[in-house]
Structure formats: structure tokens, C-alpha cells
Amino acid sequence: MEVRIRLLVSSFTFMVGIGAIIATLPIVLRSISTNRVEISLAVTVWGLTYLLSNIPAGFLADRIGANRIVPIAFLANVPLGFLMYFGQTALEYTLARALEGVMEALVWTSIIGLMVKNTQDTKILGVSSIYATITLGFTLGPLAANILSSFSSRAPFLLYSSCSVISFLMTASLFKLDTVKLEKVKIKVELGKKTILPLLNALTVGLIESLLIVYAPEISQETKLLSPESLVSEYYFFGLLGQVSVGALYTFILSEHYISLAFIMLGLTFIIVPGSMMFVSIALLGFINAHITSRAQAKIAENMPGVESTGAGLANFAWALGYFLGAPFYSALNPGSLAPQVAIATIVITMLIVYLVIYYLGNPHQRAKA
């Protein structure tokens, strides 16, 4: 089976398991602990370990071979599902989620790096296909968890382990691939504006998604059509559509003017569209953020040939940093008068200004390729 097919199928399967435990974890934690701090830590510690692990994970994948890291990382996730299934304390779940963050960093930096290496034409097409399968799996995972929970509230954790086993079996043959190690390639890493700009875009997506997920209940109050759950589901559904559309729109998405047009459109939408029609803004946000995410990964990969997994780690780090900081900063600094949707518009406009300042500080040759 072609390498790219194995990567897509294993990514989808793994994300079904991830989606299942994300939907199950808060329910199980509340059944074993009444301490909100313990519960919050067990849920959010993943973000911290994922943030800190991405760059080292990408470097490790390039060092010993992403084709070897992928199956090992999938297999290492199997016992984590059992740890959560049999867990009796919040500390056990905190440990499992922390380890999961490390393993996911290894999985995604390696898979994206491998996909880029095995995409001979336009890199963004390979990247967007991975994100499309991730989004689809993450969307279906909670539905599977809902069905399994009728048999046992902890059954979704076993689904997570099962999905990890299947993903391992799908990728075990990657060990046979020729491995290009870091010390055997000529490293060409440009950490100038051409890399900083896509990292800034990934950071922006993380900031926005953090705000959207944490403050979904407040945002949904503006409209009677969307519950917090359906608001988040809508965002990921249109994100899936956005990734699918990359194949037809990649020339436009990769153009130098796309980011400016996309950010202006998002900022105006969240300012002008009334809260009662928030579903329009959320749909556009999911669609465009999908483009920006794939674009950021593809742009960085172009500037880091031979060390694509390290590039993927940098992009994931930027996104995770935004996701980790977005909602906490808003919560700490917001005086209560700035609605979350207005805050999203403010983030978009502010990051657009920063993007343009960095963009136009470069010379004409750099601007043409930004």
C-alpha cells in the first residue's frame, strides 16, 4: 500500500480514538473527583506537554527517521488507553494525558514530515489531506464514544487503545523504508521572515481556537440556533470542508496576498455580522483557518528541505503556544466589556498588522516569496 495512503488511514483511525477520549474524559473525571483544579489539570496538561514536545519530537524524527518514529509512537499510545480505563485518581489521568501530549507530538511531526517527503508536487496538498483526515476522525470520535458509553462509561478509552493498535499495524511496514537521517542530509534551514510569517499564522490560529473552544458557551448565547457543542462541531465541520477545498484553491491559498485578504474578511465578519447570525462567522472561521493551517505547514516545509519533521514541529509549537495562551490571556486581561467574538476580531486585526509589518520589512525578493 502506498505510503501516503497508510499515513492517511492511520491518522484518521488514531483521531477517532482521540476524539472518543476527549468526549469521555471530563465525564469520568467528574465521577472520581470533585476538585476542579485536579479536573482542569488532567484535561489541560496535554496542551503543555504537546507544546513543549513538538520541536524536540520533530528533531528526533529527522535524526533517526520519521518512518521509524510513527509506528513506535502509535504503539506507545496503546497502554495510555488502559491507564485511563483502569484509572482511579485524577493524578493517573493527569499522567496519562501528559504522556499523550508527548506521543501526539511524535505522531504528528513525523506524519506531516513523511507526507511532505512523499508529496512530489505541491506540498500543501499532502499537508491538507492529513489535516482533513484528522478533522474527520476527530469529528466522528465523540459520536463513537456516545455509542460505547451506553455499555460502559469507560469503554471509549479501550477504543482509543484499539485505534492506536490499528494505526500501528497500518504503519509498521514503514520500518522497511530507506531512512534519511539528519546527519546525512545537507541542512538548509532559513529562520528569516519566510519562516517567521507562517509561524505567526499558526500562532494566530491557535489563539483564535483557544478562545472559541473555551468561550463557546458565551458565544452561543448570542444566537438561539447554536448550542456550545454544535458551535464547536460547526467550526470543525467547515474546517474539514476547508481542507478538502485546498486541492482546488491551493494556487490562491499559497499566493502572497491570501493572508491579508483572509484576515481582513474574518475581522470584518466578526465585527459586522450580528451575534444572532454567529453561525455564519463560525463557518467562515473554520473554513479559512483550515487553509491557513495547511499553508503554514507547507510554507515552512519549503524552507526546511531535508528536515521537514523539524519544520512540522515548529509549526505545531506555534499553534500549541497560541492554543495554550489564548483563552488564559483573555480571561486575565478582559475587563468584562469585550465579548469573545469581538476579541477574536481584535486578535485577527492585530496579527494582520504584525504580519504586514514583518512582511514589508523584507526586501522585494523576500516579499515575493512570503
Coordinates of N, CA and C in Angstrom, one line a residue, residues 63-203:
R63 N 16.2 13.0 13.0 CA 17.5 12.4 13.5 C 17.6 10.9 13.2
I64 N 16.5 10.2 13.6 CA 16.5 8.7 13.5 C 15.6 8.2 12.4
G65 N 14.8 9.1 11.8 CA 13.9 8.7 10.8 C 12.4 8.7 11.2
A66 N 11.7 9.6 10.5 CA 10.2 9.7 10.8 C 9.5 8.4 10.5
N67 N 9.9 7.6 9.6 CA 9.3 6.3 9.3 C 9.4 5.3 10.4
R68 N 10.4 5.5 11.3 CA 10.5 4.7 12.5 C 9.8 5.2 13.7
I69 N 9.7 6.5 13.8 CA 9.0 7.1 14.9 C 7.5 6.9 14.8
V70 N 6.9 7.0 13.6 CA 5.5 6.9 13.5 C 4.9 5.6 14.1
P71 N 5.3 4.4 13.7 CA 4.7 3.2 14.3 C 5.1 3.1 15.8
I72 N 6.3 3.5 16.2 CA 6.6 3.4 17.6 C 5.7 4.3 18.5
A73 N 5.4 5.5 18.0 CA 4.6 6.5 18.7 C 3.2 5.9 18.8
F74 N 2.7 5.4 17.7 CA 1.3 4.8 17.8 C 1.2 3.7 18.8
L75 N 2.2 2.8 18.8 CA 2.2 1.7 19.7 C 2.4 2.2 21.2
A76 N 3.1 3.2 21.4 CA 3.3 3.8 22.8 C 2.0 4.4 23.3
N77 N 1.0 4.7 22.5 CA -0.3 5.2 22.9 C -1.2 4.1 23.5
V78 N -0.9 2.8 23.1 CA -1.8 1.7 23.5 C -2.0 1.6 25.0
P79 N -0.9 1.6 25.8 CA -1.1 1.5 27.2 C -1.7 2.7 27.9
L80 N -1.7 3.8 27.2 CA -2.3 5.0 27.8 C -3.8 4.8 27.9
G81 N -4.4 4.2 26.9 CA -5.8 3.9 27.0 C -6.2 3.0 28.1
F82 N -5.4 2.0 28.4 CA -5.6 1.1 29.5 C -5.4 1.8 30.9
L83 N -4.4 2.7 30.9 CA -4.2 3.5 32.1 C -5.4 4.4 32.4
M84 N -6.1 4.9 31.4 CA -7.3 5.7 31.7 C -8.5 4.9 32.0
Y85 N -8.5 3.7 31.4 CA -9.7 2.8 31.6 C -9.7 2.3 33.0
F86 N -8.5 2.0 33.6 CA -8.5 1.5 35.0 C -8.2 2.6 36.0
G87 N -8.0 3.8 35.5 CA -7.6 4.9 36.4 C -8.6 5.1 37.6
Q88 N -8.1 5.4 38.8 CA -9.0 5.6 39.9 C -8.8 7.0 40.5
T89 N -7.7 7.7 40.1 CA -7.5 9.0 40.7 C -7.2 10.0 39.5
A90 N -7.4 11.3 39.8 CA -7.2 12.4 38.8 C -5.7 12.4 38.5
L91 N -4.8 12.0 39.4 CA -3.4 12.1 39.1 C -3.0 11.1 38.0
E92 N -3.7 9.9 38.0 CA -3.4 8.9 37.0 C -3.8 9.5 35.6
Y93 N -4.9 10.2 35.6 CA -5.4 10.7 34.3 C -4.5 11.9 33.9
T94 N -4.0 12.6 34.8 CA -3.0 13.7 34.5 C -1.8 13.1 33.9
L95 N -1.3 12.1 34.5 CA -0.1 11.4 33.9 C -0.3 10.9 32.5
A96 N -1.5 10.2 32.3 CA -1.8 9.7 31.0 C -1.9 10.8 30.0
R97 N -2.6 11.9 30.3 CA -2.7 13.0 29.4 C -1.4 13.6 29.1
A98 N -0.5 13.8 30.1 CA 0.8 14.3 29.8 C 1.6 13.5 28.9
L99 N 1.6 12.2 29.1 CA 2.3 11.3 28.2 C 1.7 11.3 26.8
E100 N 0.3 11.4 26.7 CA -0.3 11.5 25.5 C 0.1 12.7 24.6
G101 N 0.3 13.8 25.3 CA 0.8 15.0 24.6 C 2.1 14.8 24.0
V102 N 3.0 14.1 24.7 CA 4.4 13.8 24.1 C 4.2 12.9 22.9
M103 N 3.4 11.8 23.1 CA 3.2 10.9 22.0 C 2.6 11.5 20.7
E104 N 1.6 12.4 21.0 CA 1.0 13.0 19.8 C 1.9 14.0 19.1
A105 N 2.8 14.6 19.8 CA 3.8 15.4 19.2 C 4.7 14.6 18.3
L106 N 5.1 13.4 18.7 CA 5.9 12.5 17.9 C 5.1 12.0 16.7
V107 N 3.8 11.7 16.9 CA 3.0 11.2 15.8 C 2.9 12.3 14.7
W108 N 2.5 13.5 15.1 CA 2.1 14.4 14.0 C 3.3 15.1 13.4
T109 N 4.4 15.3 14.1 CA 5.6 15.9 13.5 C 6.1 14.9 12.5
S110 N 6.1 13.6 12.8 CA 6.6 12.5 12.0 C 5.7 12.3 10.7
I111 N 4.4 12.3 11.0 CA 3.5 12.0 9.9 C 3.5 13.2 8.9
I112 N 3.5 14.4 9.4 CA 3.5 15.5 8.4 C 4.8 15.6 7.7
G113 N 5.9 15.3 8.4 CA 7.2 15.3 7.7 C 7.3 14.2 6.7
L114 N 6.8 13.0 7.0 CA 6.7 12.0 6.0 C 5.8 12.3 4.8
M115 N 4.7 12.9 5.1 CA 3.8 13.2 4.0 C 4.4 14.2 3.0
V116 N 5.1 15.2 3.6 CA 5.8 16.2 2.8 C 6.9 15.6 1.9
K117 N 7.6 14.7 2.5 CA 8.7 14.0 1.8 C 8.1 13.2 0.6
N118 N 6.9 12.6 0.8 CA 6.3 11.7 -0.2 C 5.3 12.4 -1.1
T119 N 5.3 13.8 -1.0 CA 4.4 14.5 -1.9 C 5.4 15.2 -2.9
Q120 N 5.4 14.8 -4.1 CA 6.3 15.3 -5.1 C 5.9 16.6 -5.7
D121 N 4.6 16.9 -5.8 CA 4.2 18.1 -6.4 C 4.0 19.2 -5.4
T122 N 2.8 19.7 -5.2 CA 2.6 20.8 -4.3 C 2.4 20.3 -2.9
K123 N 3.3 20.8 -2.0 CA 3.4 20.2 -0.6 C 2.1 20.5 0.1
I124 N 1.4 21.6 -0.1 CA 0.2 21.9 0.6 C -0.9 20.8 0.4
L125 N -0.9 20.1 -0.7 CA -1.9 19.1 -0.9 C -1.7 17.9 0.0
G126 N -0.5 17.5 0.2 CA -0.2 16.5 1.2 C -0.5 16.8 2.6
V127 N -0.2 18.1 3.0 CA -0.5 18.6 4.3 C -2.0 18.7 4.6
S128 N -2.7 19.2 3.6 CA -4.2 19.4 3.8 C -4.9 18.1 3.9
S129 N -4.4 17.1 3.2 CA -5.0 15.7 3.2 C -4.9 15.1 4.6
I130 N -3.7 15.4 5.2 CA -3.5 14.9 6.6 C -4.5 15.6 7.6
Y131 N -4.6 16.9 7.5 CA -5.5 17.7 8.3 C -7.0 17.3 8.1
A132 N -7.3 17.0 6.8 CA -8.7 16.6 6.6 C -9.0 15.3 7.3
T133 N -8.1 14.3 7.2 CA -8.4 13.1 7.9 C -8.4 13.2 9.4
I134 N -7.5 14.1 9.9 CA -7.5 14.4 11.4 C -8.9 15.0 11.8
T135 N -9.3 16.0 11.0 CA -10.6 16.6 11.4 C -11.8 15.7 11.3
L136 N -11.8 14.8 10.3 CA -12.9 13.9 10.1 C -12.9 12.9 11.3
G137 N -11.7 12.3 11.6 CA -11.6 11.4 12.7 C -12.0 12.0 14.0
F138 N -11.6 13.3 14.3 CA -11.9 14.0 15.5 C -13.4 14.3 15.6
T139 N -14.0 14.4 14.4 CA -15.5 14.7 14.4 C -16.3 13.4 14.7
L140 N -15.8 12.3 14.2 CA -16.5 11.0 14.4 C -16.3 10.4 15.8
G141 N -15.1 10.7 16.4 CA -14.7 10.1 17.6 C -15.7 10.3 18.7
P142 N -16.2 11.5 19.0 CA -17.2 11.7 20.0 C -18.5 10.9 19.8
L143 N -18.9 10.8 18.5 CA -20.1 10.0 18.2 C -19.9 8.5 18.6
A144 N -18.7 8.0 18.3 CA -18.4 6.6 18.7 C -18.4 6.5 20.2
A145 N -17.9 7.5 20.9 CA -17.9 7.5 22.3 C -19.3 7.5 22.9
N146 N -20.1 8.2 22.3 CA -21.5 8.3 22.8 C -22.2 6.9 22.7
I147 N -21.9 6.2 21.6 CA -22.5 4.9 21.4 C -21.9 3.9 22.5
L148 N -20.6 3.9 22.6 CA -19.9 3.0 23.5 C -20.2 3.2 25.0
S149 N -20.5 4.5 25.3 CA -20.7 4.8 26.7 C -22.0 4.2 27.2
S150 N -22.9 3.8 26.3 CA -24.2 3.2 26.7 C -23.9 1.8 27.3
F151 N -22.7 1.2 27.0 CA -22.3 -0.1 27.5 C -21.4 0.1 28.8
S152 N -20.5 1.1 28.7 CA -19.7 1.4 29.8 C -19.1 2.8 29.6
S153 N -19.1 3.6 30.7 CA -18.7 5.0 30.6 C -17.2 5.1 30.2
R154 N -16.5 4.0 30.5 CA -15.0 4.0 30.2 C -14.7 3.2 28.9
A155 N -15.6 2.7 28.3 CA -15.4 1.9 27.0 C -14.6 2.7 26.0
P156 N -14.9 4.0 25.8 CA -14.1 4.8 24.8 C -12.6 4.8 25.0
F157 N -12.2 4.6 26.2 CA -10.7 4.5 26.5 C -10.1 3.3 25.8
L158 N -10.9 2.2 25.8 CA -10.5 1.0 25.1 C -10.5 1.2 23.6
L159 N -11.4 1.9 23.1 CA -11.5 2.3 21.7 C -10.2 3.0 21.3
Y160 N -9.8 3.9 22.2 CA -8.5 4.7 21.9 C -7.3 3.7 21.8
S161 N -7.2 2.7 22.7 CA -6.1 1.8 22.6 C -6.3 0.9 21.3
S162 N -7.5 0.5 21.0 CA -7.7 -0.3 19.8 C -7.3 0.5 18.5
C163 N -7.7 1.8 18.5 CA -7.4 2.6 17.3 C -5.9 2.8 17.2
S164 N -5.2 2.9 18.3 CA -3.7 3.0 18.3 C -3.1 1.7 17.8
V165 N -3.6 0.6 18.2 CA -3.1 -0.7 17.7 C -3.3 -0.8 16.1
I166 N -4.5 -0.4 15.7 CA -4.7 -0.4 14.2 C -3.8 0.5 13.5
S167 N -3.6 1.7 14.0 CA -2.7 2.6 13.4 C -1.3 2.1 13.4
F168 N -0.9 1.4 14.4 CA 0.5 0.8 14.5 C 0.6 -0.2 13.4
L169 N -0.4 -1.1 13.3 CA -0.4 -2.2 12.2 C -0.3 -1.6 10.8
M170 N -1.0 -0.5 10.6 CA -1.1 0.2 9.3 C 0.3 0.8 9.0
T171 N 1.1 1.2 9.9 CA 2.3 1.9 9.7 C 3.6 1.0 10.0
A172 N 3.4 -0.2 10.5 CA 4.6 -1.0 10.9 C 5.5 -1.2 9.7
S173 N 5.0 -1.3 8.5 CA 5.8 -1.6 7.3 C 6.7 -0.4 7.0
L174 N 6.4 0.8 7.5 CA 7.3 1.9 7.2 C 8.7 1.7 7.7
F175 N 8.9 0.8 8.6 CA 10.3 0.5 9.1 C 11.2 0.1 7.9
K176 N 10.6 -0.5 6.9 CA 11.3 -1.0 5.8 C 11.8 0.1 4.8
L177 N 11.2 1.3 5.0 CA 11.6 2.4 4.1 C 13.1 2.8 4.3
D178 N 13.7 3.3 3.3 CA 15.0 3.9 3.5 C 14.9 5.1 4.4
T179 N 15.8 5.2 5.4 CA 15.7 6.3 6.3 C 16.8 7.3 6.0
V180 N 16.4 8.5 5.8 CA 17.3 9.6 5.6 C 17.5 10.3 7.0
K181 N 18.6 10.2 7.6 CA 18.9 10.7 8.9 C 19.4 12.1 8.8
L182 N 19.3 12.9 9.9 CA 19.7 14.3 9.9 C 21.1 14.5 9.5
E183 N 22.0 13.6 10.0 CA 23.4 13.8 9.8 C 23.8 13.5 8.3
K184 N 22.9 12.9 7.5 CA 23.2 12.5 6.2 C 22.6 13.5 5.1
V185 N 22.0 14.5 5.6 CA 21.4 15.5 4.6 C 22.1 16.8 4.8
K186 N 22.0 17.6 3.8 CA 22.6 18.9 3.8 C 21.5 19.8 4.4
I187 N 21.6 20.3 5.6 CA 20.6 21.1 6.2 C 20.5 22.5 5.6
K188 N 19.3 22.8 5.3 CA 19.0 24.2 4.7 C 17.8 24.7 5.4
V189 N 18.1 25.4 6.5 CA 17.0 26.0 7.3 C 17.1 27.5 7.3
E190 N 16.1 28.1 6.8 CA 16.0 29.6 6.8 C 15.1 30.1 7.9
L191 N 15.6 30.7 8.9 CA 14.8 31.1 10.0 C 14.5 32.6 9.9
G192 N 14.5 33.1 8.7 CA 14.2 34.5 8.4 C 12.7 34.7 8.3
K193 N 12.3 35.8 7.6 CA 10.9 36.2 7.5 C 10.0 35.1 6.8
K194 N 10.6 34.4 5.9 CA 9.8 33.4 5.2 C 9.4 32.2 6.1
T195 N 10.1 32.0 7.2 CA 9.7 31.1 8.2 C 8.9 31.7 9.3
I196 N 9.2 32.9 9.7 CA 8.6 33.6 10.8 C 7.1 33.9 10.4
L197 N 6.8 34.3 9.2 CA 5.5 34.6 8.8 C 4.5 33.4 8.9
P198 N 4.8 32.2 8.4 CA 3.9 31.1 8.6 C 3.8 30.7 10.0
L199 N 4.9 30.8 10.8 CA 4.8 30.5 12.2 C 3.8 31.5 12.9
L200 N 3.8 32.8 12.5 CA 2.9 33.7 13.1 C 1.5 33.4 12.7
N201 N 1.3 32.9 11.5 CA -0.1 32.4 11.1 C -0.6 31.3 11.9
A202 N 0.3 30.3 12.2 CA 0.0 29.2 13.0 C -0.4 29.6 14.4
L203 N 0.4 30.5 15.0 CA 0.1 31.1 16.3 C -1.2 31.7 16.3

